[in-house]
């Protein structure tokens, strides 16, 4: 029989950590990758974020709310990466 944790870790910390890493990965791709290769590398970065989200939530060690935590991590990262990539796309359209 399992005993409840006395002081369980905060689940929001793992979700926000994935968002921060998604932000850093998106900015890194936008800065260091040429314009014609940004979209494929954004997809690679998002795939890594999905795997990271699973890893972080499995490390958390609680089954209650696992799907909601993973979905929140992935959805928030997707929205964040989309908004930043729109900014890079608009910047690419502006004349230099």
Short mmCIF file of N, CA and C in Angstrom, two decimals:
data_model
loop_
_atom_site.label_atom_id
_atom_site.label_comp_id
_atom_site.label_asym_id
_atom_site.label_seq_id
_atom_site.Cartn_x
_atom_site.Cartn_y
_atom_site.Cartn_z
N UNK A 1 0.84 -1.17 0.00
CA UNK A 1 0.00 0.00 0.00
C UNK A 1 0.88 1.24 0.00
N UNK A 2 0.54 2.18 -0.81
CA UNK A 2 1.37 3.38 -0.87
C UNK A 2 0.84 4.42 0.12
N UNK A 3 1.79 5.15 0.65
CA UNK A 3 1.43 6.21 1.60
C UNK A 3 1.47 7.55 0.88
N UNK A 4 0.58 8.47 1.24
CA UNK A 4 0.62 9.78 0.59
C UNK A 4 1.88 10.53 0.97
N UNK A 5 2.36 11.31 0.02
CA UNK A 5 3.56 12.11 0.27
C UNK A 5 3.23 13.21 1.27
N UNK A 6 4.14 13.45 2.18
CA UNK A 6 3.90 14.47 3.20
C UNK A 6 3.96 15.87 2.60
N UNK A 7 4.93 16.08 1.75
CA UNK A 7 5.06 17.39 1.10
C UNK A 7 5.35 17.16 -0.38
N UNK A 8 4.30 16.94 -1.19
CA UNK A 8 4.55 16.65 -2.61
C UNK A 8 5.13 17.88 -3.31
N UNK A 9 5.92 17.59 -4.33
CA UNK A 9 6.51 18.68 -5.12
C UNK A 9 5.41 19.42 -5.87
N UNK A 10 5.67 20.68 -6.15
CA UNK A 10 4.72 21.50 -6.87
C UNK A 10 4.74 21.11 -8.35
N UNK A 11 3.60 20.72 -8.89
CA UNK A 11 3.51 20.28 -10.28
C UNK A 11 3.71 21.43 -11.26
N UNK A 12 3.41 22.63 -10.84
CA UNK A 12 3.53 23.78 -11.74
C UNK A 12 4.98 24.08 -12.08
N UNK A 13 5.89 23.73 -11.20
CA UNK A 13 7.32 23.99 -11.45
C UNK A 13 7.79 23.23 -12.68
N UNK A 14 7.39 21.98 -12.84
CA UNK A 14 7.78 21.20 -14.01
C UNK A 14 7.19 21.75 -15.29
N UNK A 15 5.96 22.22 -15.24
CA UNK A 15 5.33 22.79 -16.42
C UNK A 15 6.04 24.07 -16.84
N UNK A 16 6.32 24.94 -15.90
CA UNK A 16 7.00 26.20 -16.20
C UNK A 16 8.44 25.95 -16.67
N UNK A 17 9.08 24.93 -16.11
CA UNK A 17 10.45 24.61 -16.54
C UNK A 17 10.47 24.21 -18.01
N UNK A 18 9.49 23.45 -18.45
CA UNK A 18 9.41 23.07 -19.86
C UNK A 18 9.16 24.29 -20.72
N UNK A 19 8.33 25.21 -20.25
CA UNK A 19 8.10 26.44 -21.01
C UNK A 19 9.36 27.27 -21.15
N UNK A 20 10.13 27.37 -20.09
CA UNK A 20 11.38 28.14 -20.13
C UNK A 20 12.36 27.51 -21.11
N UNK A 21 12.47 26.21 -21.09
CA UNK A 21 13.38 25.53 -22.02
C UNK A 21 12.88 25.69 -23.46
N UNK A 22 11.56 25.68 -23.66
CA UNK A 22 11.01 25.90 -25.00
C UNK A 22 11.34 27.31 -25.48
N UNK A 23 11.25 28.28 -24.58
CA UNK A 23 11.59 29.66 -24.94
C UNK A 23 13.05 29.76 -25.36
N UNK A 24 13.94 29.18 -24.57
CA UNK A 24 15.37 29.23 -24.86
C UNK A 24 15.68 28.51 -26.17
N UNK A 25 15.07 27.35 -26.39
CA UNK A 25 15.31 26.59 -27.62
C UNK A 25 14.82 27.35 -28.84
N UNK A 26 13.67 27.99 -28.74
CA UNK A 26 13.13 28.73 -29.88
C UNK A 26 13.98 29.94 -30.21
N UNK A 27 14.41 30.67 -29.21
CA UNK A 27 15.27 31.83 -29.45
C UNK A 27 16.61 31.38 -30.04
N UNK A 28 17.15 30.27 -29.54
CA UNK A 28 18.42 29.76 -30.07
C UNK A 28 18.28 29.36 -31.53
N UNK A 29 17.18 28.68 -31.87
CA UNK A 29 16.95 28.30 -33.26
C UNK A 29 16.79 29.55 -34.12
N UNK A 30 16.05 30.53 -33.64
CA UNK A 30 15.83 31.75 -34.41
C UNK A 30 17.10 32.55 -34.64
N UNK A 31 18.02 32.49 -33.71
CA UNK A 31 19.25 33.28 -33.84
C UNK A 31 20.32 32.53 -34.64
N UNK A 32 20.51 31.25 -34.35
CA UNK A 32 21.66 30.53 -34.89
C UNK A 32 21.40 29.75 -36.17
N UNK A 33 20.14 29.56 -36.55
CA UNK A 33 19.82 28.76 -37.74
C UNK A 33 19.45 29.70 -38.88
N UNK A 34 19.94 29.43 -40.10
CA UNK A 34 19.55 30.27 -41.25
C UNK A 34 18.04 30.21 -41.50
N UNK A 35 17.53 31.25 -42.14
CA UNK A 35 16.08 31.38 -42.32
C UNK A 35 15.46 30.18 -43.03
N UNK A 36 16.12 29.64 -44.03
CA UNK A 36 15.51 28.53 -44.79
C UNK A 36 15.47 27.23 -44.01
N UNK A 37 16.19 27.11 -42.90
CA UNK A 37 16.20 25.90 -42.08
C UNK A 37 15.49 26.07 -40.74
N UNK A 38 14.87 27.21 -40.51
CA UNK A 38 14.23 27.45 -39.21
C UNK A 38 13.03 26.55 -38.95
N UNK A 39 12.17 26.37 -39.92
CA UNK A 39 10.96 25.55 -39.69
C UNK A 39 11.32 24.10 -39.37
N UNK A 40 12.20 23.46 -40.14
CA UNK A 40 12.55 22.08 -39.74
C UNK A 40 13.19 22.00 -38.36
N UNK A 41 14.02 22.97 -38.00
CA UNK A 41 14.66 22.93 -36.69
C UNK A 41 13.68 23.27 -35.58
N UNK A 42 12.66 24.07 -35.87
CA UNK A 42 11.61 24.32 -34.88
C UNK A 42 10.84 23.02 -34.59
N UNK A 43 10.61 22.22 -35.63
CA UNK A 43 9.93 20.94 -35.43
C UNK A 43 10.79 19.99 -34.60
N UNK A 44 12.09 19.98 -34.86
CA UNK A 44 12.99 19.15 -34.06
C UNK A 44 12.99 19.61 -32.61
N UNK A 45 13.05 20.92 -32.41
CA UNK A 45 13.04 21.47 -31.05
C UNK A 45 11.72 21.13 -30.34
N UNK A 46 10.60 21.22 -31.06
CA UNK A 46 9.32 20.88 -30.44
C UNK A 46 9.24 19.40 -30.08
N UNK A 47 9.78 18.54 -30.93
CA UNK A 47 9.83 17.12 -30.60
C UNK A 47 10.63 16.87 -29.34
N UNK A 48 11.75 17.58 -29.21
CA UNK A 48 12.54 17.47 -27.98
C UNK A 48 11.79 17.97 -26.77
N UNK A 49 11.01 19.02 -26.94
CA UNK A 49 10.22 19.57 -25.84
C UNK A 49 9.15 18.57 -25.40
N UNK A 50 8.53 17.88 -26.35
CA UNK A 50 7.52 16.87 -26.00
C UNK A 50 8.15 15.75 -25.17
N UNK A 51 9.32 15.27 -25.62
CA UNK A 51 10.01 14.23 -24.86
C UNK A 51 10.45 14.73 -23.49
N UNK A 52 10.92 15.96 -23.43
CA UNK A 52 11.32 16.55 -22.15
C UNK A 52 10.12 16.67 -21.21
N UNK A 53 8.98 17.03 -21.76
CA UNK A 53 7.78 17.16 -20.94
C UNK A 53 7.40 15.82 -20.30
N UNK A 54 7.45 14.75 -21.09
CA UNK A 54 7.19 13.43 -20.51
C UNK A 54 8.21 13.09 -19.43
N UNK A 55 9.48 13.37 -19.70
CA UNK A 55 10.53 13.03 -18.74
C UNK A 55 10.35 13.80 -17.43
N UNK A 56 10.03 15.08 -17.53
CA UNK A 56 9.86 15.90 -16.33
C UNK A 56 8.67 15.42 -15.52
N UNK A 57 7.58 15.11 -16.18
CA UNK A 57 6.39 14.68 -15.45
C UNK A 57 6.53 13.27 -14.89
N UNK A 58 7.30 12.42 -15.56
CA UNK A 58 7.58 11.10 -14.99
C UNK A 58 8.49 11.23 -13.78
N UNK A 59 9.44 12.15 -13.84
CA UNK A 59 10.33 12.39 -12.71
C UNK A 59 9.55 12.90 -11.50
N UNK A 60 8.46 13.63 -11.77
CA UNK A 60 7.63 14.16 -10.70
C UNK A 60 7.10 13.03 -9.82
N UNK A 61 6.78 11.90 -10.43
CA UNK A 61 6.46 10.70 -9.67
C UNK A 61 5.04 10.56 -9.16
N UNK A 62 4.10 11.31 -9.68
CA UNK A 62 2.70 11.18 -9.25
C UNK A 62 1.85 10.87 -10.47
N UNK A 63 0.91 9.98 -10.27
CA UNK A 63 0.06 9.59 -11.38
C UNK A 63 -1.16 10.52 -11.53
N UNK A 64 -1.58 11.13 -10.44
CA UNK A 64 -2.75 12.00 -10.50
C UNK A 64 -2.43 13.24 -11.33
N UNK A 65 -3.18 13.44 -12.39
CA UNK A 65 -3.03 14.63 -13.21
C UNK A 65 -1.88 14.56 -14.20
N UNK A 66 -1.34 13.38 -14.45
CA UNK A 66 -0.20 13.25 -15.36
C UNK A 66 -0.54 13.78 -16.75
N UNK A 67 -1.68 13.37 -17.28
CA UNK A 67 -2.06 13.78 -18.63
C UNK A 67 -2.28 15.29 -18.68
N UNK A 68 -2.88 15.86 -17.67
CA UNK A 68 -3.12 17.30 -17.65
C UNK A 68 -1.81 18.08 -17.56
N UNK A 69 -0.85 17.58 -16.77
CA UNK A 69 0.44 18.26 -16.66
C UNK A 69 1.22 18.18 -17.97
N UNK A 70 1.22 17.02 -18.60
CA UNK A 70 1.92 16.88 -19.88
C UNK A 70 1.23 17.74 -20.94
N UNK A 71 -0.09 17.70 -20.97
CA UNK A 71 -0.81 18.51 -21.96
C UNK A 71 -0.58 20.00 -21.73
N UNK A 72 -0.54 20.43 -20.48
CA UNK A 72 -0.26 21.84 -20.19
C UNK A 72 1.14 22.24 -20.60
N UNK A 73 2.10 21.36 -20.35
CA UNK A 73 3.48 21.64 -20.75
C UNK A 73 3.61 21.75 -22.25
N UNK A 74 3.06 20.77 -22.96
CA UNK A 74 3.20 20.73 -24.41
C UNK A 74 2.40 21.84 -25.08
N UNK A 75 1.18 22.07 -24.63
CA UNK A 75 0.36 23.12 -25.23
C UNK A 75 0.96 24.50 -24.99
N UNK A 76 1.40 24.76 -23.78
CA UNK A 76 2.03 26.05 -23.50
C UNK A 76 3.30 26.25 -24.30
N UNK A 77 4.11 25.19 -24.43
CA UNK A 77 5.33 25.29 -25.24
C UNK A 77 5.00 25.52 -26.70
N UNK A 78 3.94 24.86 -27.20
CA UNK A 78 3.55 25.05 -28.59
C UNK A 78 3.11 26.49 -28.86
N UNK A 79 2.30 27.03 -27.97
CA UNK A 79 1.85 28.42 -28.13
C UNK A 79 3.04 29.39 -28.04
N UNK A 80 3.90 29.17 -27.07
CA UNK A 80 5.07 30.03 -26.90
C UNK A 80 5.99 29.97 -28.12
N UNK A 81 6.27 28.76 -28.59
CA UNK A 81 7.13 28.62 -29.76
C UNK A 81 6.47 29.22 -31.01
N UNK A 82 5.17 29.07 -31.12
CA UNK A 82 4.46 29.66 -32.25
C UNK A 82 4.52 31.17 -32.26
N UNK A 83 4.31 31.79 -31.11
CA UNK A 83 4.37 33.25 -31.04
C UNK A 83 5.77 33.78 -31.34
N UNK A 84 6.77 33.12 -30.81
CA UNK A 84 8.14 33.57 -31.07
C UNK A 84 8.51 33.36 -32.53
N UNK A 85 8.09 32.24 -33.12
CA UNK A 85 8.41 32.01 -34.53
C UNK A 85 7.66 32.98 -35.45
N UNK A 86 6.47 33.41 -35.05
CA UNK A 86 5.78 34.45 -35.82
C UNK A 86 6.59 35.74 -35.78
N UNK A 87 7.15 36.06 -34.63
CA UNK A 87 8.01 37.23 -34.54
C UNK A 87 9.23 37.14 -35.43
N UNK A 88 9.86 35.96 -35.47
CA UNK A 88 11.00 35.78 -36.37
C UNK A 88 10.57 35.83 -37.83
N UNK A 89 9.38 35.32 -38.14
CA UNK A 89 8.87 35.38 -39.51
C UNK A 89 8.61 36.81 -39.96
N UNK A 90 8.03 37.61 -39.09
CA UNK A 90 7.80 39.02 -39.42
C UNK A 90 9.12 39.76 -39.58
N UNK A 91 10.08 39.45 -38.72
CA UNK A 91 11.39 40.07 -38.83
C UNK A 91 12.08 39.69 -40.13
N UNK A 92 11.85 38.48 -40.62
CA UNK A 92 12.46 38.06 -41.89
C UNK A 92 11.85 38.78 -43.09
N UNK A 93 10.61 39.24 -42.95
CA UNK A 93 9.95 39.95 -44.06
C UNK A 93 10.38 41.40 -44.16
N UNK A 94 10.85 41.95 -43.07
CA UNK A 94 11.26 43.36 -43.08
C UNK A 94 12.56 43.53 -43.86
N UNK A 95 12.67 44.61 -44.61
CA UNK A 95 13.91 44.83 -45.36
C UNK A 95 15.07 45.13 -44.42
N UNK A 96 16.26 44.69 -44.81
CA UNK A 96 17.42 44.91 -43.96
C UNK A 96 18.16 46.16 -44.31
#
